[in-house]
Coordinates of C-alpha atoms and ligand atoms in Angstrom, one line a residue:
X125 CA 7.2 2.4 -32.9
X126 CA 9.8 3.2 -35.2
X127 CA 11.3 6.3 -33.5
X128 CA 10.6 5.2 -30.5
X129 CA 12.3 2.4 -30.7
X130 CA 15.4 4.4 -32.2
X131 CA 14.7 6.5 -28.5
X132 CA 15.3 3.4 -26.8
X133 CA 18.1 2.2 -28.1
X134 CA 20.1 5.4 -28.5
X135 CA 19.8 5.4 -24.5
X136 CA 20.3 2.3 -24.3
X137 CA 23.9 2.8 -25.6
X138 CA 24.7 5.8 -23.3
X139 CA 23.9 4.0 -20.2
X140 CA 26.7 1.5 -18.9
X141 CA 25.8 -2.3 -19.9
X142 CA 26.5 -2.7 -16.1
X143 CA 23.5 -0.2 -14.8
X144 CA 21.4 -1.9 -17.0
X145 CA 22.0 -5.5 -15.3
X146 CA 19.8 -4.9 -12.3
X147 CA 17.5 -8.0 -12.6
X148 CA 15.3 -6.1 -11.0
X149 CA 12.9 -2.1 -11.3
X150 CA 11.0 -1.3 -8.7
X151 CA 8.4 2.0 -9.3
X152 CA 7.1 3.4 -6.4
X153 CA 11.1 4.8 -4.3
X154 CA 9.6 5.5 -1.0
X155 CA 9.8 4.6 2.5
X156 CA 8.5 1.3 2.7
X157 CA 10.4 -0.1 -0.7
X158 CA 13.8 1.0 1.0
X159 CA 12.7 -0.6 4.5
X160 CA 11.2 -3.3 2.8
X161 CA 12.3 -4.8 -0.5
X162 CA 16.2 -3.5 -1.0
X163 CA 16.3 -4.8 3.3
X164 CA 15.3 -8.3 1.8
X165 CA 18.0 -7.9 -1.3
X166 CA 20.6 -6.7 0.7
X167 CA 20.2 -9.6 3.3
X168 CA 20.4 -12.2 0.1
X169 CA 23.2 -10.5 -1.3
X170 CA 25.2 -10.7 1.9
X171 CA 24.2 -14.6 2.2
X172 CA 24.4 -15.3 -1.6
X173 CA 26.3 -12.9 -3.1
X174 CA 25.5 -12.4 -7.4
X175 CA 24.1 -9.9 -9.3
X176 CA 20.9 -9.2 -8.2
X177 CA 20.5 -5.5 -8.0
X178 CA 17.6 -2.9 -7.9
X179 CA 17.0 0.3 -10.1
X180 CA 14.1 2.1 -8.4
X181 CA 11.9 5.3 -9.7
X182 CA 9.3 7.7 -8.7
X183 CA 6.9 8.5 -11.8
X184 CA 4.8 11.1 -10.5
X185 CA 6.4 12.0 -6.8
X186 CA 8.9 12.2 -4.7
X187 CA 11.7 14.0 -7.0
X188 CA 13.5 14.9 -4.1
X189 CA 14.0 11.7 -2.9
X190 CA 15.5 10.2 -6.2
X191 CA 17.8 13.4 -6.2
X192 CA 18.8 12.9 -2.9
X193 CA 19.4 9.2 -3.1
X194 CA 21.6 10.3 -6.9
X195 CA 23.5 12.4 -4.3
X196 CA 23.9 9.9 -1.5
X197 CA 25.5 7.1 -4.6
X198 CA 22.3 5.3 -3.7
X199 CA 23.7 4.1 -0.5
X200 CA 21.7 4.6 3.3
X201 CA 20.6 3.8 6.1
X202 CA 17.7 2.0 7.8
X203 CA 17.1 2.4 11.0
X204 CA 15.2 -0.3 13.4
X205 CA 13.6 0.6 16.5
X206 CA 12.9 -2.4 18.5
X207 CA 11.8 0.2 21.1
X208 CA 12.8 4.0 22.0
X209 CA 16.1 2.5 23.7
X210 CA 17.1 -0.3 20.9
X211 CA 18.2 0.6 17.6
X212 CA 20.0 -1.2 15.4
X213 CA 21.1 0.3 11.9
X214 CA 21.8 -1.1 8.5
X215 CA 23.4 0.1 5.6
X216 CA 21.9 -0.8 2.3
X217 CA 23.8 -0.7 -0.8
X218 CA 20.9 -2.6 -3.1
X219 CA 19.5 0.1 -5.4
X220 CA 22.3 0.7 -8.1
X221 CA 20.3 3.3 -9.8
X222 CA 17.2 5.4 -10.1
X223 CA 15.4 7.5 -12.4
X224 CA 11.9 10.3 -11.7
X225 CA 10.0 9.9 -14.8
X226 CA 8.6 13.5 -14.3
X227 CA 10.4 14.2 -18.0
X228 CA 10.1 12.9 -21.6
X229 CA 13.6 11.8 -20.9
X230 CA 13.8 10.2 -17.6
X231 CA 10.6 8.3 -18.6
X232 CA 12.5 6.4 -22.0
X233 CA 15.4 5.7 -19.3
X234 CA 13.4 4.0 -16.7
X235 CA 11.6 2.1 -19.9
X236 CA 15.1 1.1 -21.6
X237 CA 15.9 0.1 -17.9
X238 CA 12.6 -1.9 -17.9
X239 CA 13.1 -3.7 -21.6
X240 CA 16.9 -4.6 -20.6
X241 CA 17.1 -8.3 -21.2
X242 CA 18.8 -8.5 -18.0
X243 CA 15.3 -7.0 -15.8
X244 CA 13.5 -9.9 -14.7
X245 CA 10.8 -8.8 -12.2
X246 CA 9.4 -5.5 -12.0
X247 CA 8.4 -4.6 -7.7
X248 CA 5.7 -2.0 -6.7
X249 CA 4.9 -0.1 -4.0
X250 CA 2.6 2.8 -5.8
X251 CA -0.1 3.0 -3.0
X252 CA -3.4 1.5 -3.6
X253 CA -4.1 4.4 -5.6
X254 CA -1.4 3.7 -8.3
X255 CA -3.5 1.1 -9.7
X256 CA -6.4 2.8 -10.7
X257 CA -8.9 0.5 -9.5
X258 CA -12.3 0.6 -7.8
X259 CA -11.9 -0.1 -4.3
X260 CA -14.2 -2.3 -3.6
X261 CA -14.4 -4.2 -7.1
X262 CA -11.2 -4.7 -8.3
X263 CA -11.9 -3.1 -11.9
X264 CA -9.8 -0.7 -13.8
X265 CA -10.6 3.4 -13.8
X266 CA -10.9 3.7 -17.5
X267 CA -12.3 7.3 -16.7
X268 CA -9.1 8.4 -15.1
X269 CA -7.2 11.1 -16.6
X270 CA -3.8 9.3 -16.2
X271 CA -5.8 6.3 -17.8
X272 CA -7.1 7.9 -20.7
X273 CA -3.8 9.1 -21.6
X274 CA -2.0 5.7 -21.6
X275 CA -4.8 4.3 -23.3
X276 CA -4.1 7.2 -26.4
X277 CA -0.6 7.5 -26.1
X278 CA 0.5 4.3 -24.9
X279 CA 4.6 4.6 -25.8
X280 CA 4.5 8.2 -23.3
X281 CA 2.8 6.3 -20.3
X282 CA 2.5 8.3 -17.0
X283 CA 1.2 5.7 -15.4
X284 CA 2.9 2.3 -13.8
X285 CA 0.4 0.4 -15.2
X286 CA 0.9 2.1 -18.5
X287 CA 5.0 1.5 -18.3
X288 CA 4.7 -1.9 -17.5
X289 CA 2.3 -2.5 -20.5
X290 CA 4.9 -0.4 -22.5
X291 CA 7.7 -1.9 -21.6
X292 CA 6.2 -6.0 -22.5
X293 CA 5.5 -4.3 -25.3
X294 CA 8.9 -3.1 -26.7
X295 CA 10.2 -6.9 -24.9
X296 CA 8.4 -8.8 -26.9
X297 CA 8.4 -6.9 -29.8
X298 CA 12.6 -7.6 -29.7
X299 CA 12.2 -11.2 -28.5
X300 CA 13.1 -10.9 -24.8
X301 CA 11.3 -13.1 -22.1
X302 CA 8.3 -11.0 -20.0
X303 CA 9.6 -10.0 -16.4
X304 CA 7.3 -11.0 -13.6
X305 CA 5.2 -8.0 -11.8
X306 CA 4.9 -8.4 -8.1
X307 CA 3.0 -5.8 -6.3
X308 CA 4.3 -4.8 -2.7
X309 CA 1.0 -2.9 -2.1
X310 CA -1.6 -3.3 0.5
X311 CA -4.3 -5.2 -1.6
X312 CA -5.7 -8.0 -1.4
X313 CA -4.8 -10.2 -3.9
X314 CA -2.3 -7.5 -5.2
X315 CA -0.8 -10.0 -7.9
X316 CA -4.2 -10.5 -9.4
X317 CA -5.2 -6.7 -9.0
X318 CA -2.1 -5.9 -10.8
X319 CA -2.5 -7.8 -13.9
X320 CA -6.1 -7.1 -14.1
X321 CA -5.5 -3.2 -14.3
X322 CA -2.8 -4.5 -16.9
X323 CA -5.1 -6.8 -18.2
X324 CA -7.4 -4.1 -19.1
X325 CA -5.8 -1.1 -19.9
X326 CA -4.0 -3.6 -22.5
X327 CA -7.3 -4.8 -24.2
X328 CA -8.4 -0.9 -24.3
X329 CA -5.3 -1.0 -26.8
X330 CA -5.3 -4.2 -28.3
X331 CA -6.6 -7.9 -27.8
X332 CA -4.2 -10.0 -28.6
X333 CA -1.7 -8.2 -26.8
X334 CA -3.6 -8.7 -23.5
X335 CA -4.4 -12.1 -24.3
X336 CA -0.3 -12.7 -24.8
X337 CA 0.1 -10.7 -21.2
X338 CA -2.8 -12.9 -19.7
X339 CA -0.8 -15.9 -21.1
X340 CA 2.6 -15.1 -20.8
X341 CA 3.4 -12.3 -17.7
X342 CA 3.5 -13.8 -14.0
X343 CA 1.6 -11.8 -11.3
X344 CA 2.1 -13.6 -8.3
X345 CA 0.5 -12.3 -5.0
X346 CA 2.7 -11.4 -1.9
X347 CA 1.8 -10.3 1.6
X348 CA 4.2 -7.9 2.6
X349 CA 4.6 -6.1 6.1
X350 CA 6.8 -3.9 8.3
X351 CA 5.7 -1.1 9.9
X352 CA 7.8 2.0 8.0
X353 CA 6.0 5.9 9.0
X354 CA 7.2 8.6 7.2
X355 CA 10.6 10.4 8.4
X356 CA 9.8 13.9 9.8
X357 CA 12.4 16.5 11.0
X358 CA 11.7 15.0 14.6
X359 CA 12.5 11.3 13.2
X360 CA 16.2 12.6 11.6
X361 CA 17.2 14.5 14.7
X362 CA 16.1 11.5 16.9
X363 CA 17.8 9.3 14.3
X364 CA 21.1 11.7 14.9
X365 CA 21.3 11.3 18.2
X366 CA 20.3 7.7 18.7
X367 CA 22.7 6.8 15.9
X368 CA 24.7 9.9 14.9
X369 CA 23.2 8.9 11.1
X370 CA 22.9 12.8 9.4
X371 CA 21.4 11.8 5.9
X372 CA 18.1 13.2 4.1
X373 CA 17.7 9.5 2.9
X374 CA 17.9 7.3 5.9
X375 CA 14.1 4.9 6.8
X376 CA 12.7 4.3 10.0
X377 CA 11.0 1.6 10.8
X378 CA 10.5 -1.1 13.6
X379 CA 12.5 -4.4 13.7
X380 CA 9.4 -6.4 12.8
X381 CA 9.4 -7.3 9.0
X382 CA 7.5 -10.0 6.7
X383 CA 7.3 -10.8 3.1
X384 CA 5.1 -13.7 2.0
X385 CA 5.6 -14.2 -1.6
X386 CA 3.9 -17.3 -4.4
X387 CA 6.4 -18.8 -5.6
X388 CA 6.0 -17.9 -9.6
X389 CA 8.6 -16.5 -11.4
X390 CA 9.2 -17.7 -14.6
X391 CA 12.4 -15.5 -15.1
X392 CA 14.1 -16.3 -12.2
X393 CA 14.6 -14.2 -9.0
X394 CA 17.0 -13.7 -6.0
X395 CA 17.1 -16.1 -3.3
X396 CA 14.7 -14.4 -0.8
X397 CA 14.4 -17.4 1.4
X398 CA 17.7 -17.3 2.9
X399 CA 16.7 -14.0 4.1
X400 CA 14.0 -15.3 5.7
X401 CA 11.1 -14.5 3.2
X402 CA 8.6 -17.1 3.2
X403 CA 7.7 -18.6 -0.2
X404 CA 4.5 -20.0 -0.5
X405 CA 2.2 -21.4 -3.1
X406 CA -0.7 -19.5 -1.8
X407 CA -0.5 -16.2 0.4
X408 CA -4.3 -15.4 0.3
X409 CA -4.8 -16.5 4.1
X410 CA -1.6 -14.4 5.3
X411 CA -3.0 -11.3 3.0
X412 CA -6.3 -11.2 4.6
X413 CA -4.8 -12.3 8.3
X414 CA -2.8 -9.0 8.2
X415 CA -5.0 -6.6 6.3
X416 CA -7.7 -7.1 8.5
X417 CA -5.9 -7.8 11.6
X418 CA -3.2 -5.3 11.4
X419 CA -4.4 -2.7 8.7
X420 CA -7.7 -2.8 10.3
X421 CA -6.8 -2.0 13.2
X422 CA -4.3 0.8 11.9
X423 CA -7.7 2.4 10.4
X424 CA -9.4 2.3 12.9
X425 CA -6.3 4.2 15.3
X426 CA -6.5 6.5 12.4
X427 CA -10.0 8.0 12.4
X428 CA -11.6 7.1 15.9
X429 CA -7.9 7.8 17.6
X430 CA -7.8 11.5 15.4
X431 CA -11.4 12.1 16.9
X432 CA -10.4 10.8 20.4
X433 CA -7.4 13.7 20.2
X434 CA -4.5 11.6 19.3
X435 CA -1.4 12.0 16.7
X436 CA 0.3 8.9 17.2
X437 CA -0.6 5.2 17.2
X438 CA 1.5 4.1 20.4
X439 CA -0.2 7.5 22.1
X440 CA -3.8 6.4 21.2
X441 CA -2.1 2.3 22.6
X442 CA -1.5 3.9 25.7
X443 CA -5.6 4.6 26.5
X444 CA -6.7 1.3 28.1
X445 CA -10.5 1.7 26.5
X446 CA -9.0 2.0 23.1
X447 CA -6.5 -0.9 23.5
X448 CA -9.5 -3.5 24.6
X449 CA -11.5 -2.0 21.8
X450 CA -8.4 -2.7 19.5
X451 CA -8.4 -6.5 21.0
X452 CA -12.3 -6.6 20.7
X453 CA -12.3 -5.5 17.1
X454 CA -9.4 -8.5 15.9
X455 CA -10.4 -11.3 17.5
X456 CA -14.5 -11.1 17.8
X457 CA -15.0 -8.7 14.3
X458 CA -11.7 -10.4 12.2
X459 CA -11.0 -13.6 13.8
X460 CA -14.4 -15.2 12.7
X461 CA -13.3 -14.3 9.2
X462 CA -10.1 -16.2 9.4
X463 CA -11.0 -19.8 9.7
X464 CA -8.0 -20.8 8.4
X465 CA -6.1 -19.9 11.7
X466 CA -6.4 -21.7 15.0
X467 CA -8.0 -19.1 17.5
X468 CA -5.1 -19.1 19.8
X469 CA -2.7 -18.2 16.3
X470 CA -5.0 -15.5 16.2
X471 CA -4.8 -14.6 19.6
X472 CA -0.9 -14.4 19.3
X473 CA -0.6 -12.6 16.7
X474 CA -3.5 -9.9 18.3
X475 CA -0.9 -9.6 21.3
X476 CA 1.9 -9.6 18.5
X477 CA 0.3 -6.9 16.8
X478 CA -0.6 -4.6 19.7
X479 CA 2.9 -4.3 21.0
X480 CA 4.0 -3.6 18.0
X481 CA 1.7 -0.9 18.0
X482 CA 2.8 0.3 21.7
X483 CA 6.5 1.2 20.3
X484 CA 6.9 5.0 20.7
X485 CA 10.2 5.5 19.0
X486 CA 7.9 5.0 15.5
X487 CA 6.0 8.2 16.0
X488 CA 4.0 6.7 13.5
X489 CA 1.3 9.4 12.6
X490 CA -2.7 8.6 12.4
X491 CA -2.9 11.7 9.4
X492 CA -0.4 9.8 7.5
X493 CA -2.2 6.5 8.2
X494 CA -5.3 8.1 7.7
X495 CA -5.0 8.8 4.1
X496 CA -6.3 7.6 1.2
X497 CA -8.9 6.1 3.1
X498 CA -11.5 5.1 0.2
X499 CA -8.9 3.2 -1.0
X500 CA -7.6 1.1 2.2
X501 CA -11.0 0.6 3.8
X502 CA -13.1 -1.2 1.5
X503 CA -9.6 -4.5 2.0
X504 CA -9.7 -3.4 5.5
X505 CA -12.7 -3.4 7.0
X506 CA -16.1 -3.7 4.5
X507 CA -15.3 -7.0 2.9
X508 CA -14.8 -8.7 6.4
X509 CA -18.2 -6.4 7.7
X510 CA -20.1 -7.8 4.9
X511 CA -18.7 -12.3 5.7
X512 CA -20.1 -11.1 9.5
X513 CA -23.6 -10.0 7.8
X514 CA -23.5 -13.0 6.0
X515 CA -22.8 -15.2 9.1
X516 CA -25.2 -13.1 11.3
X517 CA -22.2 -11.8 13.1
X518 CA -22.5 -8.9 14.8
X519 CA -19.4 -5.5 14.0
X520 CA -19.7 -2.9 16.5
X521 CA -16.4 -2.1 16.1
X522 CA -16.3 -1.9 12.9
X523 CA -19.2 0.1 12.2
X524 CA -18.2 2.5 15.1
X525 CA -14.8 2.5 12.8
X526 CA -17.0 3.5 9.6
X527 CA -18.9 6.3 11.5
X528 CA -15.3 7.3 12.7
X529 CA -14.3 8.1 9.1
X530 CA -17.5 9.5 8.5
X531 CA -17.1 11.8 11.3
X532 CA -13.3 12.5 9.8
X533 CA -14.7 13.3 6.6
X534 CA -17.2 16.0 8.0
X535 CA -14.4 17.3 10.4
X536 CA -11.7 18.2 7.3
X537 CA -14.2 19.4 4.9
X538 CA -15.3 22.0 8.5
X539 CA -12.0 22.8 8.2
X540 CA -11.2 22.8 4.9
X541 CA -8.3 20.3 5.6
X542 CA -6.9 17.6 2.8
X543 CA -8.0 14.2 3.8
X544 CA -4.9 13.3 1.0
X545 CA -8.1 10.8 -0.8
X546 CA -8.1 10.6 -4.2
X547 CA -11.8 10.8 -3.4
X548 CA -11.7 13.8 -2.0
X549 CA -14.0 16.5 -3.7
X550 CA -16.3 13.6 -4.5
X551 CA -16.7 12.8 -0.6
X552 CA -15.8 16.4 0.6
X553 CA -19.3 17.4 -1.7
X554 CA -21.1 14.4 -0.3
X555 CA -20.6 16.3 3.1
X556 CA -21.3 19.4 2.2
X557 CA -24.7 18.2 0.7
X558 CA -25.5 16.7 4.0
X559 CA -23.8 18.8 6.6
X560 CA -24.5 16.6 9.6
X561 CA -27.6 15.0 8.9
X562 CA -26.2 11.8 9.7
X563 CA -29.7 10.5 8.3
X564 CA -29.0 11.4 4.7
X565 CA -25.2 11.5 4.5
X566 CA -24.8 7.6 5.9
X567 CA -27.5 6.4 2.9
X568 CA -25.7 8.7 0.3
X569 CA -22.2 7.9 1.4
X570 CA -22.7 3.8 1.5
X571 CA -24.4 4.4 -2.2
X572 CA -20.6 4.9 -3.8
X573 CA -20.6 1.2 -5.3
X574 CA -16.6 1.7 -5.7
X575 CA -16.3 1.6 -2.1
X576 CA -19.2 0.1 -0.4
X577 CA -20.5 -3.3 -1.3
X578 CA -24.0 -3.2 -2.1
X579 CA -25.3 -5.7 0.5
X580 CA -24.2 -2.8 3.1
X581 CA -25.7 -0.1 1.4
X582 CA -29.0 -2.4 1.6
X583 CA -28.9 -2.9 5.6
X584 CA -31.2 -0.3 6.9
X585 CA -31.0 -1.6 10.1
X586 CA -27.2 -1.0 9.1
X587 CA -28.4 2.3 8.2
X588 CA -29.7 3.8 11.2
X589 CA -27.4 2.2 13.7
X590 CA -24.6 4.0 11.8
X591 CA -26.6 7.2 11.7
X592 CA -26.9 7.0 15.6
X593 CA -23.2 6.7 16.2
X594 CA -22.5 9.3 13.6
X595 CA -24.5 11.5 14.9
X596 CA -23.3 11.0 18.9
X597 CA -20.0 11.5 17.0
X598 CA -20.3 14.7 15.7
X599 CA -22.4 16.3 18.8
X600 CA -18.7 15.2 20.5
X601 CA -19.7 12.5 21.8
X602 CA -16.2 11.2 23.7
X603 CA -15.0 8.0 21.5
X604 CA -14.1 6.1 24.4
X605 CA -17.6 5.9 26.1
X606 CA -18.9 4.8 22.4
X607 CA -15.9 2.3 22.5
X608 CA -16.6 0.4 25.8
X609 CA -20.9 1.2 25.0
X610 CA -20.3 -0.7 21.8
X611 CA -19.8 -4.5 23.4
Ligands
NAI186 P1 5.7 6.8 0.4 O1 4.8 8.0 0.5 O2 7.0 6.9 1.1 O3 5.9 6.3 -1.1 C1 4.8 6.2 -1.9 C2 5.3 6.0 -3.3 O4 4.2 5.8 -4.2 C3 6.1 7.2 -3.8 O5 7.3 6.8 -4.4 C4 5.1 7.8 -4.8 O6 5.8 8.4 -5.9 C5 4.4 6.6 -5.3 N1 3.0 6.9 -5.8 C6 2.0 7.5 -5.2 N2 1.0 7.6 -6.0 C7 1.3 6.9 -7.1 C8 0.7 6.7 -8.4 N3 -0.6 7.1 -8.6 N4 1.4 6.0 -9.3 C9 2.6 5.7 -9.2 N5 3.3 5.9 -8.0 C10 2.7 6.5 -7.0 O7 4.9 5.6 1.1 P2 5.5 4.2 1.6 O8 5.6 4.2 3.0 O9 6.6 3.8 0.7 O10 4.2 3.2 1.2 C11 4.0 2.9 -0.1 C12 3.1 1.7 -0.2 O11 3.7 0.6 0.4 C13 1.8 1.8 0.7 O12 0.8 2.5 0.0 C14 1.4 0.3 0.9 O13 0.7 -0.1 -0.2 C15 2.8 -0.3 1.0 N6 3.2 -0.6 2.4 C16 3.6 0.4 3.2 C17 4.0 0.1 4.5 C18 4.5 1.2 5.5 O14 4.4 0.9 6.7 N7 4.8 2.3 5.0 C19 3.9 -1.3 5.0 C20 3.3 -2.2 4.1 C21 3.0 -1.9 2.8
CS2_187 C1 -0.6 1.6 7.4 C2 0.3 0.6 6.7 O1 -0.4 3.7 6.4 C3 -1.1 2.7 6.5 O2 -2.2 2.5 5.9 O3 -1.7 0.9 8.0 O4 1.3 1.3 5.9 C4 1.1 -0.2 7.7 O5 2.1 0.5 8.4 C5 1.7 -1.4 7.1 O6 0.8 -2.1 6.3 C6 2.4 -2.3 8.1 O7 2.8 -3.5 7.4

């Protein structure tokens, strides 16, 4: 610890006390966190003023991004489509500083910028996959590669899980409070998620150390959500000419945004309220509301809508069979699961949610949607599947969803195309093993206890009805006639 610890302070004295006061680092610089997150800041500064401020680094990705927002002096633009002929722009000023950790060096910067006194919550958005956790239970990858190095050499972590760890490490170790971690990903109880993936990859280290984190780090949950697709070359030169905005670095998104965040930080934080984010004790029933309404629903766009010929979510909106299967799936297959919410709630925020989806300026693109599938599904649609079996509840929408994806897998691996899954070779070889036989790829495919819950892998009658619809799937069967078949 020694040297290191010599490491951190010698950068801590090169870098300006005042870049160090941020309050708060956020891991994971992408699209959403700037449309998102530094949004929410910059609305609180405006209202409140102080010196809440974000430092924000890629660890793994997106170089290019944190050089081009160095170049920019970390200032840009969001842009909010309301709808093609309505957008409004803002200029965010929020993120002070940030740092890719792709380097010995630029890792021990984002750490000394992590063990500041002055950092008092730690944001993510890493993607599901940043947390190294099985899908469907919750519990921590201690296979991975990037796990079994944090777990050897825990004071050069490569992962966020592993900085974090590093980082209350070196805090406590020089008497400074514990920041608070609140995920921004699309998990289900993404507080709890967190600090069990800290949790553990702590107690492969040392005990009492994960006992002090269990005792003394906050992890509350939050339900965040605005719709935020990646920005292609289309998107800047629309972006141009809608706003005459020329900068590698500028977000698009729609006006919509929520954050829903438990109220538990022991360190203090900004005052998000006055920006209009809502905080609660408990966010459990808002998580589940959107990740099964809205991200369900996204999924579903993505594989069936890909099959059905689509690229975009408001082109797949505009076929009437797959906006009444869309309205089917939410408030027959989800709302039953909610019952916390008042069906007519549900029923407004169904209509809510598919206008949202209708607005064509997004572009927003089923591939990019579509990714990292194994990770998104299990939250999205299998957890609420298995409450229906439970309740006797009938899912043809969801299980035409889950042959969809089925049917998406088989159609990449054809064409040799990246499904962008950190499953990939596993499922591509599941495929290949079966090629078509619906019959024995469905039973082998809902055996993978990290994404399918056993009771479903125990249905036969789940089985073969899955099988069927695979199979009409992949003889081209056309999705819509499956779609209005299925109620
Ligand atoms: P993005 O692709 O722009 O950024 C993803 C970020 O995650 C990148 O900075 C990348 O470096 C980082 N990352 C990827 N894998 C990682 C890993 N294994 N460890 C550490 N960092 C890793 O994507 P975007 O749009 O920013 O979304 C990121 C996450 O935000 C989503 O996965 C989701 O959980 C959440 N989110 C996104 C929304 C959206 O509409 N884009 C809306 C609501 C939530
Ligand atoms: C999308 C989400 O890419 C995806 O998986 O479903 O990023 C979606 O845009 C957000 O959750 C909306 O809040």
């Amino acid at each position: 610890m020694g040297d290191f610890m010599t490491n951190i302070q010698r950068i801590n004295s090169q870098i300006e006390p005042s870049l160090h006061d941020v309050g708060i680092v956020h891991i994971g610089l992408g699209a959403f966190h700037r449309a998102h997150q530094a949004v929410y800041l910059e609305q609180t500064l405006a209202l409140h003023g102080g010196d809440w401020m974000i430092a924000s680094a890629n660890i793994r990705s997106n170089h290019k991004l944190v050089e081009q927002m160095q170049a920019a002096g970390h200032c840009y633009h969001v842009v909010e489509y309301a709808d093609t002929s309505n957008a409004h722009l803002r200029e965010i000023k929020a993120i002070k500083n940030t740092f890719f950790c792709g380097s010995d060096e630029g890792r021990e910067a984002l750490l000394s910028q992590m063990t500041a006194p002055a950092t008092k919550i730690v944001t993510l958005t890493i993607t599901e996959k940043g947390y190294y956790l099985a899908p469907s239970t919750g519990e921590l990858l201690l296979d991975a590669p990037e796990i079994q190095h944090d777990m050897t050499a825990s004071s050069q972590p490569k992962t966020a899980l592993g900085l974090i760890l590093e980082a209350l490490k070196q805090r406590r170790a020089q008497g400074f409070a514990a920041f608070t971690v609140l995920s921004c990903d699309n998990m289900p109880h993404n507080g709890v998620r967190a600090k069990g993936a800290v949790v553990a990859l702590a107690k492969a280290q040392d005990d009492e150390f994960a006992q002090w984190i269990e005792q003394n780090v906050a992890f509350p949950n939050s339900m965040v959500d605005r719709i935020v697709p990646a920005v292609s070359d289309q998107d800047l030169a629309m972006i141009k000419a809608d706003t005459g905005i020329s900068e590698a670095t500028v977000v698009k998104c729609e006006q919509f945004s929520q954050w829903v965040v438990e109220d538990h930080f022991p360190a203090g934080r900004p005052k998000w309220e006055s920006a209009g984010v809502q905080m609660v004790e408990d966010v459990s029933s808002y998580e589940m509301m959107k990740l099964r309404m809205l991200n369900g629903s996204h999924s579903l766009l993505a594989y069936l809508g890909t099959i059905a010929g689509f690229k975009t979510v408001a082109d797949a909106m505009q076929d009437k069979d797959i906006r009444t299967f869309l309205e089917h799936y939410m408030m027959q297959e989800v709302a039953p699961t909610l019952p916390s919410f008042k069906q007519t709630e549900l029923a407004t925020y169904c209509q809510q949610l598919l206008a949202r989806f209708e607005n064509d300026s997004l572009q927003h693109q089923l591939k990019q949607i579509a990714m990292d599938g194994s990770q998104k599904l299990p939250q999205r649609w299998l957890s609420g599947l298995t409450e229906l079996q439970e309740k006797r509840l009938k899912a043809p929408a969801i299980e035409l969803g889950i042959a969809g994806w089925i049917t998406f897998l088989c159609h990449a691996e054809q064409k040799q195309q990246s499904i962008n899954d950190p499953l990939e070779t596993e499922l591509f070889a599941l495929v290949r093993r079966h090629r078509n036989d619906g019959r024995r790829l469905i039973p082998a495919l809902l055996q993978r206890k990290d994404i399918f819950p056993a009771s479903l892998a125990q249905d036969q009658a789940l089985l073969i009805r899955l099988s069927s619809v695979a199979d009409g799937l992949l003889a081209g069967a056309k999705v819509q006639s499956l779609m209005r078949s299925a109620f």
